[in-house]
């Protein structure tokens, strides 16, 4: 792997991870009402196509924002789990 390939693929990997953590957060929030699987699917799909997120997670657009969204979504998910 060259540095160029890593910089091209990292935003896409982190974008998929951020969508996954957003889905997990929605899953946790919807558990008491019983719609958890549908909440997971809908929120993951919305996060994957929302323009603000797509702009920061496009392949080849390596920037600090493309990496920072995933830890932020993960922190929200783990904080919710800890409650």
mmCIF file with all atom_site columns, C-alpha atoms in Angstrom:
data_model
loop_
_atom_site.group_PDB
_atom_site.id
_atom_site.type_symbol
_atom_site.label_atom_id
_atom_site.label_alt_id
_atom_site.label_comp_id
_atom_site.label_asym_id
_atom_site.label_entity_id
_atom_site.label_seq_id
_atom_site.pdbx_PDB_ins_code
_atom_site.Cartn_x
_atom_site.Cartn_y
_atom_site.Cartn_z
_atom_site.occupancy
_atom_site.B_iso_or_equiv
_atom_site.pdbx_formal_charge
_atom_site.auth_seq_id
_atom_site.auth_comp_id
_atom_site.auth_asym_id
_atom_site.auth_atom_id
_atom_site.pdbx_PDB_model_num
ATOM 1  C CA . UNK A 1 1  ? 0.000   0.000  0.000  1.00 0.00 ? 1  UNK A CA 1
ATOM 2  C CA . UNK A 1 2  ? 1.313   3.401  -0.901 1.00 0.00 ? 2  UNK A CA 1
ATOM 3  C CA . UNK A 1 3  ? 0.595   6.558  1.036  1.00 0.00 ? 3  UNK A CA 1
ATOM 4  C CA . UNK A 1 4  ? -1.560  7.791  -1.827 1.00 0.00 ? 4  UNK A CA 1
ATOM 5  C CA . UNK A 1 5  ? -3.771  4.683  -1.674 1.00 0.00 ? 5  UNK A CA 1
ATOM 6  C CA . UNK A 1 6  ? -4.152  4.990  2.082  1.00 0.00 ? 6  UNK A CA 1
ATOM 7  C CA . UNK A 1 7  ? -5.138  8.651  1.814  1.00 0.00 ? 7  UNK A CA 1
ATOM 8  C CA . UNK A 1 8  ? -7.667  7.752  -0.878 1.00 0.00 ? 8  UNK A CA 1
ATOM 9  C CA . UNK A 1 9  ? -9.319  4.905  1.031  1.00 0.00 ? 9  UNK A CA 1
ATOM 10 C CA . UNK A 1 10 ? -9.263  6.175  4.635  1.00 0.00 ? 10 UNK A CA 1
ATOM 11 C CA . UNK A 1 11 ? -12.178 8.629  4.218  1.00 0.00 ? 11 UNK A CA 1
ATOM 12 C CA . UNK A 1 12 ? -14.364 5.900  2.720  1.00 0.00 ? 12 UNK A CA 1
ATOM 13 C CA . UNK A 1 13 ? -13.524 3.451  5.504  1.00 0.00 ? 13 UNK A CA 1
ATOM 14 C CA . UNK A 1 14 ? -14.164 6.024  8.198  1.00 0.00 ? 14 UNK A CA 1
ATOM 15 C CA . UNK A 1 15 ? -17.365 7.124  6.455  1.00 0.00 ? 15 UNK A CA 1
ATOM 16 C CA . UNK A 1 16 ? -18.700 3.574  6.547  1.00 0.00 ? 16 UNK A CA 1
ATOM 17 C CA . UNK A 1 17 ? -17.683 3.257  10.205 1.00 0.00 ? 17 UNK A CA 1
ATOM 18 C CA . UNK A 1 18 ? -19.447 6.509  11.095 1.00 0.00 ? 18 UNK A CA 1
ATOM 19 C CA . UNK A 1 19 ? -22.612 5.293  9.380  1.00 0.00 ? 19 UNK A CA 1
ATOM 20 C CA . UNK A 1 20 ? -22.387 2.030  11.316 1.00 0.00 ? 20 UNK A CA 1
ATOM 21 C CA . UNK A 1 21 ? -21.931 3.768  14.686 1.00 0.00 ? 21 UNK A CA 1
ATOM 22 C CA . UNK A 1 22 ? -24.863 6.065  13.903 1.00 0.00 ? 22 UNK A CA 1
ATOM 23 C CA . UNK A 1 23 ? -26.959 2.984  13.207 1.00 0.00 ? 23 UNK A CA 1
ATOM 24 C CA . UNK A 1 24 ? -25.898 1.446  16.508 1.00 0.00 ? 24 UNK A CA 1
ATOM 25 C CA . UNK A 1 25 ? -26.829 4.653  18.318 1.00 0.00 ? 25 UNK A CA 1
ATOM 26 C CA . UNK A 1 26 ? -30.300 4.615  16.752 1.00 0.00 ? 26 UNK A CA 1
ATOM 27 C CA . UNK A 1 27 ? -30.610 0.916  17.613 1.00 0.00 ? 27 UNK A CA 1
ATOM 28 C CA . UNK A 1 28 ? -29.903 1.643  21.275 1.00 0.00 ? 28 UNK A CA 1
ATOM 29 C CA . UNK A 1 29 ? -32.325 4.561  21.313 1.00 0.00 ? 29 UNK A CA 1
ATOM 30 C CA . UNK A 1 30 ? -35.124 2.504  19.734 1.00 0.00 ? 30 UNK A CA 1
ATOM 31 C CA . UNK A 1 31 ? -34.755 -0.593 21.943 1.00 0.00 ? 31 UNK A CA 1
ATOM 32 C CA . UNK A 1 32 ? -37.392 0.483  24.520 1.00 0.00 ? 32 UNK A CA 1
ATOM 33 C CA . UNK A 1 33 ? -40.019 1.046  21.807 1.00 0.00 ? 33 UNK A CA 1
ATOM 34 C CA . UNK A 1 34 ? -39.292 -2.137 19.876 1.00 0.00 ? 34 UNK A CA 1
ATOM 35 C CA . UNK A 1 35 ? -38.346 -0.683 16.482 1.00 0.00 ? 35 UNK A CA 1
ATOM 36 C CA . UNK A 1 36 ? -34.626 -1.212 16.850 1.00 0.00 ? 36 UNK A CA 1
ATOM 37 C CA . UNK A 1 37 ? -33.789 -3.090 13.599 1.00 0.00 ? 37 UNK A CA 1
ATOM 38 C CA . UNK A 1 38 ? -35.700 -0.623 11.436 1.00 0.00 ? 38 UNK A CA 1
ATOM 39 C CA . UNK A 1 39 ? -34.132 2.327  13.271 1.00 0.00 ? 39 UNK A CA 1
ATOM 40 C CA . UNK A 1 40 ? -30.685 0.851  12.626 1.00 0.00 ? 40 UNK A CA 1
ATOM 41 C CA . UNK A 1 41 ? -31.333 0.432  8.905  1.00 0.00 ? 41 UNK A CA 1
ATOM 42 C CA . UNK A 1 42 ? -32.962 3.829  8.397  1.00 0.00 ? 42 UNK A CA 1
ATOM 43 C CA . UNK A 1 43 ? -30.358 5.824  10.300 1.00 0.00 ? 43 UNK A CA 1
ATOM 44 C CA . UNK A 1 44 ? -27.484 4.016  8.596  1.00 0.00 ? 44 UNK A CA 1
ATOM 45 C CA . UNK A 1 45 ? -29.021 4.721  5.188  1.00 0.00 ? 45 UNK A CA 1
ATOM 46 C CA . UNK A 1 46 ? -29.625 8.384  6.016  1.00 0.00 ? 46 UNK A CA 1
ATOM 47 C CA . UNK A 1 47 ? -26.090 8.827  7.341  1.00 0.00 ? 47 UNK A CA 1
ATOM 48 C CA . UNK A 1 48 ? -24.680 7.201  4.201  1.00 0.00 ? 48 UNK A CA 1
ATOM 49 C CA . UNK A 1 49 ? -26.433 9.630  1.831  1.00 0.00 ? 49 UNK A CA 1
ATOM 50 C CA . UNK A 1 50 ? -26.626 12.853 3.843  1.00 0.00 ? 50 UNK A CA 1
ATOM 51 C CA . UNK A 1 51 ? -24.742 15.527 1.861  1.00 0.00 ? 51 UNK A CA 1
ATOM 52 C CA . UNK A 1 52 ? -22.719 16.914 4.774  1.00 0.00 ? 52 UNK A CA 1
ATOM 53 C CA . UNK A 1 53 ? -21.355 13.475 5.606  1.00 0.00 ? 53 UNK A CA 1
ATOM 54 C CA . UNK A 1 54 ? -20.866 12.408 1.989  1.00 0.00 ? 54 UNK A CA 1
ATOM 55 C CA . UNK A 1 55 ? -18.827 15.530 1.311  1.00 0.00 ? 55 UNK A CA 1
ATOM 56 C CA . UNK A 1 56 ? -16.403 14.673 4.112  1.00 0.00 ? 56 UNK A CA 1
ATOM 57 C CA . UNK A 1 57 ? -16.103 10.951 3.411  1.00 0.00 ? 57 UNK A CA 1
ATOM 58 C CA . UNK A 1 58 ? -15.548 10.869 -0.349 1.00 0.00 ? 58 UNK A CA 1
ATOM 59 C CA . UNK A 1 59 ? -12.656 8.732  -1.528 1.00 0.00 ? 59 UNK A CA 1
ATOM 60 C CA . UNK A 1 60 ? -9.526  10.789 -2.097 1.00 0.00 ? 60 UNK A CA 1
ATOM 61 C CA . UNK A 1 61 ? -10.665 13.678 0.084  1.00 0.00 ? 61 UNK A CA 1
ATOM 62 C CA . UNK A 1 62 ? -8.367  12.990 3.029  1.00 0.00 ? 62 UNK A CA 1
ATOM 63 C CA . UNK A 1 63 ? -8.844  15.607 5.730  1.00 0.00 ? 63 UNK A CA 1
ATOM 64 C CA . UNK A 1 64 ? -9.108  15.723 9.506  1.00 0.00 ? 64 UNK A CA 1
ATOM 65 C CA . UNK A 1 65 ? -12.915 15.949 9.231  1.00 0.00 ? 65 UNK A CA 1
ATOM 66 C CA . UNK A 1 66 ? -13.089 12.659 7.350  1.00 0.00 ? 66 UNK A CA 1
ATOM 67 C CA . UNK A 1 67 ? -11.477 10.922 10.313 1.00 0.00 ? 67 UNK A CA 1
ATOM 68 C CA . UNK A 1 68 ? -13.075 12.922 13.150 1.00 0.00 ? 68 UNK A CA 1
ATOM 69 C CA . UNK A 1 69 ? -16.713 12.056 12.461 1.00 0.00 ? 69 UNK A CA 1
ATOM 70 C CA . UNK A 1 70 ? -16.242 8.353  13.271 1.00 0.00 ? 70 UNK A CA 1
ATOM 71 C CA . UNK A 1 71 ? -14.791 8.834  16.785 1.00 0.00 ? 71 UNK A CA 1
ATOM 72 C CA . UNK A 1 72 ? -17.489 11.408 17.524 1.00 0.00 ? 72 UNK A CA 1
ATOM 73 C CA . UNK A 1 73 ? -20.267 8.986  16.525 1.00 0.00 ? 73 UNK A CA 1
ATOM 74 C CA . UNK A 1 74 ? -18.529 6.181  18.421 1.00 0.00 ? 74 UNK A CA 1
ATOM 75 C CA . UNK A 1 75 ? -18.253 8.351  21.538 1.00 0.00 ? 75 UNK A CA 1
ATOM 76 C CA . UNK A 1 76 ? -21.978 9.136  21.403 1.00 0.00 ? 76 UNK A CA 1
ATOM 77 C CA . UNK A 1 77 ? -22.796 5.439  20.992 1.00 0.00 ? 77 UNK A CA 1
ATOM 78 C CA . UNK A 1 78 ? -20.541 4.267  23.826 1.00 0.00 ? 78 UNK A CA 1
ATOM 79 C CA . UNK A 1 79 ? -21.786 7.045  26.094 1.00 0.00 ? 79 UNK A CA 1
ATOM 80 C CA . UNK A 1 80 ? -25.369 5.948  25.427 1.00 0.00 ? 80 UNK A CA 1
ATOM 81 C CA . UNK A 1 81 ? -24.414 2.335  26.130 1.00 0.00 ? 81 UNK A CA 1
ATOM 82 C CA . UNK A 1 82 ? -22.835 3.320  29.428 1.00 0.00 ? 82 UNK A CA 1
ATOM 83 C CA . UNK A 1 83 ? -26.094 4.872  30.637 1.00 0.00 ? 83 UNK A CA 1
#
